[in-house]
Short mmCIF file of C-alpha atoms in Angstrom, two decimals:
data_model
loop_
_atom_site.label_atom_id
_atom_site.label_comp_id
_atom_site.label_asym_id
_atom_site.label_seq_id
_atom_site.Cartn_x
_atom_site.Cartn_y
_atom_site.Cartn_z
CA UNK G 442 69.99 20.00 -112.40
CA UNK G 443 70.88 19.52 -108.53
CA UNK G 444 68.72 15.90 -108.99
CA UNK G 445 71.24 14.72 -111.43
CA UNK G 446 74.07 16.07 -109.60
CA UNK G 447 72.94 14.37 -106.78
CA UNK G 448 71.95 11.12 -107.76
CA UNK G 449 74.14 10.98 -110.89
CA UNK G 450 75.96 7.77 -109.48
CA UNK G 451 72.91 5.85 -108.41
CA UNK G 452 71.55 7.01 -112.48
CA UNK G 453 74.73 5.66 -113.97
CA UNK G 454 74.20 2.28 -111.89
CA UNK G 455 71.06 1.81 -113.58
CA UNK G 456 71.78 2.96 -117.02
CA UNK G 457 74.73 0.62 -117.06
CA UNK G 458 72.26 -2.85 -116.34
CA UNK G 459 70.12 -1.14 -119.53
CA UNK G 460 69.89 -2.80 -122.73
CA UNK G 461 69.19 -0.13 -124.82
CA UNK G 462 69.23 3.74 -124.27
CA UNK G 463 66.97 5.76 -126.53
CA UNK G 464 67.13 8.93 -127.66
CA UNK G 465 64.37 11.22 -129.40
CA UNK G 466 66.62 13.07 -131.08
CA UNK G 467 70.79 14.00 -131.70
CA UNK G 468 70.04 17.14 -130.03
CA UNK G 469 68.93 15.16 -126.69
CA UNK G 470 71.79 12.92 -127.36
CA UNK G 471 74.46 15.75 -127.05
CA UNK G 472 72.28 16.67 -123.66
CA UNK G 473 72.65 13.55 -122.12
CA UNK G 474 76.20 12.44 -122.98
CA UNK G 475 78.05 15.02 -120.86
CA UNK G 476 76.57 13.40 -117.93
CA UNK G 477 75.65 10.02 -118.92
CA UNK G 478 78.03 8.56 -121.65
CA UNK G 479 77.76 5.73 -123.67
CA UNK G 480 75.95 4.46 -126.53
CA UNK G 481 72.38 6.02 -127.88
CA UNK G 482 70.55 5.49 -130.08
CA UNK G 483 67.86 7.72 -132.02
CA UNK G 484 64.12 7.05 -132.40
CA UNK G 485 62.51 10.06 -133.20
CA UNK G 486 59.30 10.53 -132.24
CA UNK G 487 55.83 9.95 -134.30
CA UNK G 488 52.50 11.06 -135.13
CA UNK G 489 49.07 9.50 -135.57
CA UNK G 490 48.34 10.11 -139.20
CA UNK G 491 45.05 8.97 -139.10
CA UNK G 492 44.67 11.73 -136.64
CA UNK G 493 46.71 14.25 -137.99
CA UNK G 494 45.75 14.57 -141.97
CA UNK G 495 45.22 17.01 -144.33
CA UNK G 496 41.51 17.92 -145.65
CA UNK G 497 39.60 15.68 -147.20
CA UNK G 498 38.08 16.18 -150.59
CA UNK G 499 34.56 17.30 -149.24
CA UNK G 500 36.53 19.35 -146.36
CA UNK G 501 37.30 23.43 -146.37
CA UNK G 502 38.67 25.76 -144.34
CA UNK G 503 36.43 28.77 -143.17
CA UNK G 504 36.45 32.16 -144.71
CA UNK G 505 38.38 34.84 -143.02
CA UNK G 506 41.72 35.95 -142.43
CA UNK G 507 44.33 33.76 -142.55
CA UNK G 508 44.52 31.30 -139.51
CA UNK G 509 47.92 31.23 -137.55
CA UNK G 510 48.19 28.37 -135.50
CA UNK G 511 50.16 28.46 -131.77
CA UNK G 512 50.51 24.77 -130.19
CA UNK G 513 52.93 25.00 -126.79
CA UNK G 514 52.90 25.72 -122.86
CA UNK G 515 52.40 29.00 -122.40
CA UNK G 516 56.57 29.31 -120.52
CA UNK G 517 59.48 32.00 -121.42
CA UNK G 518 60.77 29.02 -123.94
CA UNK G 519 57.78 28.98 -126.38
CA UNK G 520 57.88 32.95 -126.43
CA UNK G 521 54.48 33.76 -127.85
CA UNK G 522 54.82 37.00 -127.13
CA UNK G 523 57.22 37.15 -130.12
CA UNK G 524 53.97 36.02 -132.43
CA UNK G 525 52.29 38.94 -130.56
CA UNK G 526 54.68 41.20 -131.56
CA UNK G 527 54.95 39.78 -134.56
CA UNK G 528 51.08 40.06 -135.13
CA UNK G 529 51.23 43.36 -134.36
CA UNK G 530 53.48 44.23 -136.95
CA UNK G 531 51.39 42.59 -139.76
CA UNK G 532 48.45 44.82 -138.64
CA UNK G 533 50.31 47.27 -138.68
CA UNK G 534 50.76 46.65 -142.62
CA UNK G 535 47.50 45.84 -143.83
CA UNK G 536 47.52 42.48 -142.66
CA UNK G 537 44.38 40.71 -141.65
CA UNK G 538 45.18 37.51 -139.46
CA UNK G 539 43.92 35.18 -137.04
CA UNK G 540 46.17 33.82 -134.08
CA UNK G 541 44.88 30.69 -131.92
CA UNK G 542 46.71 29.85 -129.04
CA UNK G 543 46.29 26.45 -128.14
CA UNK G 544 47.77 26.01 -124.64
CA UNK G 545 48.02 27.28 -121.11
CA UNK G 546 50.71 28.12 -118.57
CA UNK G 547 52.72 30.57 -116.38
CA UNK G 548 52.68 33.33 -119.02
CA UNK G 549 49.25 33.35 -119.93
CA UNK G 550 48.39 36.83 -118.14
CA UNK G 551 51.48 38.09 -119.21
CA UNK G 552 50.60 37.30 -123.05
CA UNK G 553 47.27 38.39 -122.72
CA UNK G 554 48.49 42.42 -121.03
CA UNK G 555 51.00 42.40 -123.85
CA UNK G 556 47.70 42.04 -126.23
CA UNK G 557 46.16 44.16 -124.88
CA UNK G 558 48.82 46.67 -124.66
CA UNK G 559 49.34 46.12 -128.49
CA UNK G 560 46.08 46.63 -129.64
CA UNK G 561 45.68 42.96 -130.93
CA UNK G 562 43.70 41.33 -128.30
CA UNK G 563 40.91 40.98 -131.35
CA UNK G 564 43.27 39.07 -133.83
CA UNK G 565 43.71 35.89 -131.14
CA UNK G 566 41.72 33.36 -129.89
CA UNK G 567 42.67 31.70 -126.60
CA UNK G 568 41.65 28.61 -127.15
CA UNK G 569 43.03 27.16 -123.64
CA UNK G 570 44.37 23.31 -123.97
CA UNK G 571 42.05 21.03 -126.53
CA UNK G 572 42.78 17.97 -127.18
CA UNK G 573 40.24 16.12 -129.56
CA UNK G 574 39.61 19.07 -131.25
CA UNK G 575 43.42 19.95 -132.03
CA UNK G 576 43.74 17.63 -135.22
CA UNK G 577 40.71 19.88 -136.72
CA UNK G 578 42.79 23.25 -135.91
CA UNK G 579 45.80 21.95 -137.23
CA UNK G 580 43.86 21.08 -140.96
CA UNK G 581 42.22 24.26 -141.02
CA UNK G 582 45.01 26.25 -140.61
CA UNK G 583 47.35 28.68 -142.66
CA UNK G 584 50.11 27.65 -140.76
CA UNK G 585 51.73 26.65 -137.39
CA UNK G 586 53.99 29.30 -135.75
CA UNK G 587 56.74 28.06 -133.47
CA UNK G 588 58.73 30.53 -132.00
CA UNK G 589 59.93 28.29 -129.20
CA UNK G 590 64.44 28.78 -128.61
CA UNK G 591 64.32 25.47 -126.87
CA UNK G 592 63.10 22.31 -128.39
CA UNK G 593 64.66 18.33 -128.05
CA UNK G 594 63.03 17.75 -131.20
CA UNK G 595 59.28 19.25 -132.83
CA UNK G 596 56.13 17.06 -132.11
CA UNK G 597 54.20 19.98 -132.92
CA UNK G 598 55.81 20.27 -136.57
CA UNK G 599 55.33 16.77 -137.53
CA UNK G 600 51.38 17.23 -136.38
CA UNK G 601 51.20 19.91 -138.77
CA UNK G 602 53.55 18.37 -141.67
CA UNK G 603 51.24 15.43 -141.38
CA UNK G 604 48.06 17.47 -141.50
CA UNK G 605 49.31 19.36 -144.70
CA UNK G 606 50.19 22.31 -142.98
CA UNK G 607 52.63 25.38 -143.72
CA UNK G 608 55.56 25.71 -141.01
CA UNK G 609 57.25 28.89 -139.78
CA UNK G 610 59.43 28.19 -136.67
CA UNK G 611 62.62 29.41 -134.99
CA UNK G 612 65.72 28.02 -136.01
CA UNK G 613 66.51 25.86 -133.01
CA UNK G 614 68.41 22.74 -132.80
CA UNK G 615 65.46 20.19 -132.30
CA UNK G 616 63.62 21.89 -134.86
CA UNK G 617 66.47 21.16 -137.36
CA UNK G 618 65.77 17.18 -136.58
CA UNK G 619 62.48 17.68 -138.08
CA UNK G 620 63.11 20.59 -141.19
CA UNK G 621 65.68 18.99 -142.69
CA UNK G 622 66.20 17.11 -145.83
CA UNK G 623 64.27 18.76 -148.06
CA UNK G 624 61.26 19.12 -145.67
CA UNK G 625 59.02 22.27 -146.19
CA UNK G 626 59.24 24.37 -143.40
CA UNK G 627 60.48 28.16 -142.65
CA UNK G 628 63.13 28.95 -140.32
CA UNK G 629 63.61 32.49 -139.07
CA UNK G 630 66.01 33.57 -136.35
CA UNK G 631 64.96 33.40 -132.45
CA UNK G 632 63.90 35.64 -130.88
CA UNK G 633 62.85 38.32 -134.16
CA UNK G 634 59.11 39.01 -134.18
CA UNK G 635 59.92 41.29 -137.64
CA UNK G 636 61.90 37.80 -138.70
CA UNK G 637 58.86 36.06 -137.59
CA UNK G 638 56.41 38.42 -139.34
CA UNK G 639 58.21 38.43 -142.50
CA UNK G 640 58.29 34.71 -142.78
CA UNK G 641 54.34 34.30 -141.89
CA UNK G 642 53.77 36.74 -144.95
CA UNK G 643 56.18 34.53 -147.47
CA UNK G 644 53.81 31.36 -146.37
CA UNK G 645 50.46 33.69 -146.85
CA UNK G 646 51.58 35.35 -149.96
CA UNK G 647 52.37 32.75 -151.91
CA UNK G 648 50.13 29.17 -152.09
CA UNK G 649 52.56 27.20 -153.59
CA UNK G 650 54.40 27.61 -150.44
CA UNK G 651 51.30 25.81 -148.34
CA UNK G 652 49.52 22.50 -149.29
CA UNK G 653 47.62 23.71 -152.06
#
C-alpha cells in the first residue's frame, strides 16, 4: 500500500521502541514480515462462548429447508455470488435450502441482480448487518458458508464452531489457522460454486457430519 511505502521508515521507528508485536495469525505474520521484520508473535483471536453456544436442551431449530448461513462484507473477497451460484445449482437438483446473508457492502446490488437473474431470489434472506441477533442465526443454522479467497485468520468460523455449527469454507490460508488439527470443518476449492454445492450437500446429507 502507497501508506506503507510512504511512511514505512517512520512505522519501523515505532515498531522498533515496541515491546511486543502481535500477530492474529502465521498467515498475517508472513504479511507483515516482508516489510516489517522482526520477531511476532501469535495470539489468535477469540470468541464469546457465552454468546456463541450451541442449543440448549429446551432450544430447536425451525422447520424448513435447511438454513445456510452467510456472515461477511458484502466485497469481491467474500464472493457470495459463488453461494448464489452455488444455490442455484442445488435447486437445480431437488434441493430445498435457505440462504441468509448477514452483511452489507459494495456488492450488495450486484448479488441481489445475480439472484434475480438465477431464479433464486426466494431461497435468501437479506438479513442486512445484525448484531444481537447474530448468535441466534448462528445456533439455528445448518451451516456457515464461507466462500471468502482472502482471510488473515476466520472469526466467523470460530462463532460457528463455538455455536455447534457445521463449516463449509474455501480453502484459504487464514482459514487453515482455524480448520486444522482435527477440527470439523469442510474445505472446498476457491472460487467453485459446484465445489461449494457439493460440499453443502455432504454437511446436509449426512448428520453425523453436523452437531447432532
Amino acid at each position: 500500500y502507497w501508506a506503507y511505502q510512504r511512511f514505512n521508515g517512520w512505522i519501523r521507528r515505532g515498531l522498533a521502541r515496541l515491546d511486543r508485536r502481535i500477530a492474529v495469525s502465521q498467515a498475517c505474520v508472513l504479511g507483515l514480515e516482508p516489510h516489517f521484520g522482526g520477531e511476532w508473535e501469535v495470539i489468535p483471536n477469540g470468541v464469546d462462548c457465552d454468546r456463541f453456544r450451541p442449543l440448549a436442551a429446551d432450544e430447536r431449530r425451525p422447520e424448513g429447508p435447511a438454513r445456510i448461513l452467510f456472515v461477511a462484507r458484502l466485497e469481491p473477497r467474500n464472493h457470495l455470488a459463488d453461494l448464489i451460484r452455488a444455490v442455484a445449482m442445488l435447486r437445480d437438483r431437488g434441493r430445498e435450502v435457505i440462504v441468509q446473508v448477514a452483511g452489507d457492502g459494495p456488492t450488495l446490488e450486484g448479488d441481489r441482480r445475480l439472484a434475480q437473474k438465477l431464479g433464486v431470489m426466494d431461497r435468501i434472506e437479506w438479513l442486512g448487518m445484525i448484531h444481537e441477533d447474530l448468535p441466534r442465526r448462528y445456533r439455528e443454522a445448518t451451516l456457515l458458508a464461507a466462500p471468502c479467497t482472502l482471510a488473515s485468520f476466520g472469526v466467523i468460523l470460530i462463532e460457528a464452531l463455538a455455536s455447534g455449527t457445521a463449516v463449509v469454507c474455501a480453502d484459504n490460508i487464514g482459514f487453515r489457522q482455524v480448520i486444522r488439527d482435527g477440527m470439523p470443518g469442510r474445505f472446498v476449492p476457491m472460487r467453485d460454486p459446484a465445489g461449494l454445492a457439493a460440499g453443502i450437500e455432504e454437511i446436509v446429507d449426512q448428520p453425523q457430519l453436523r452437531r447432532e
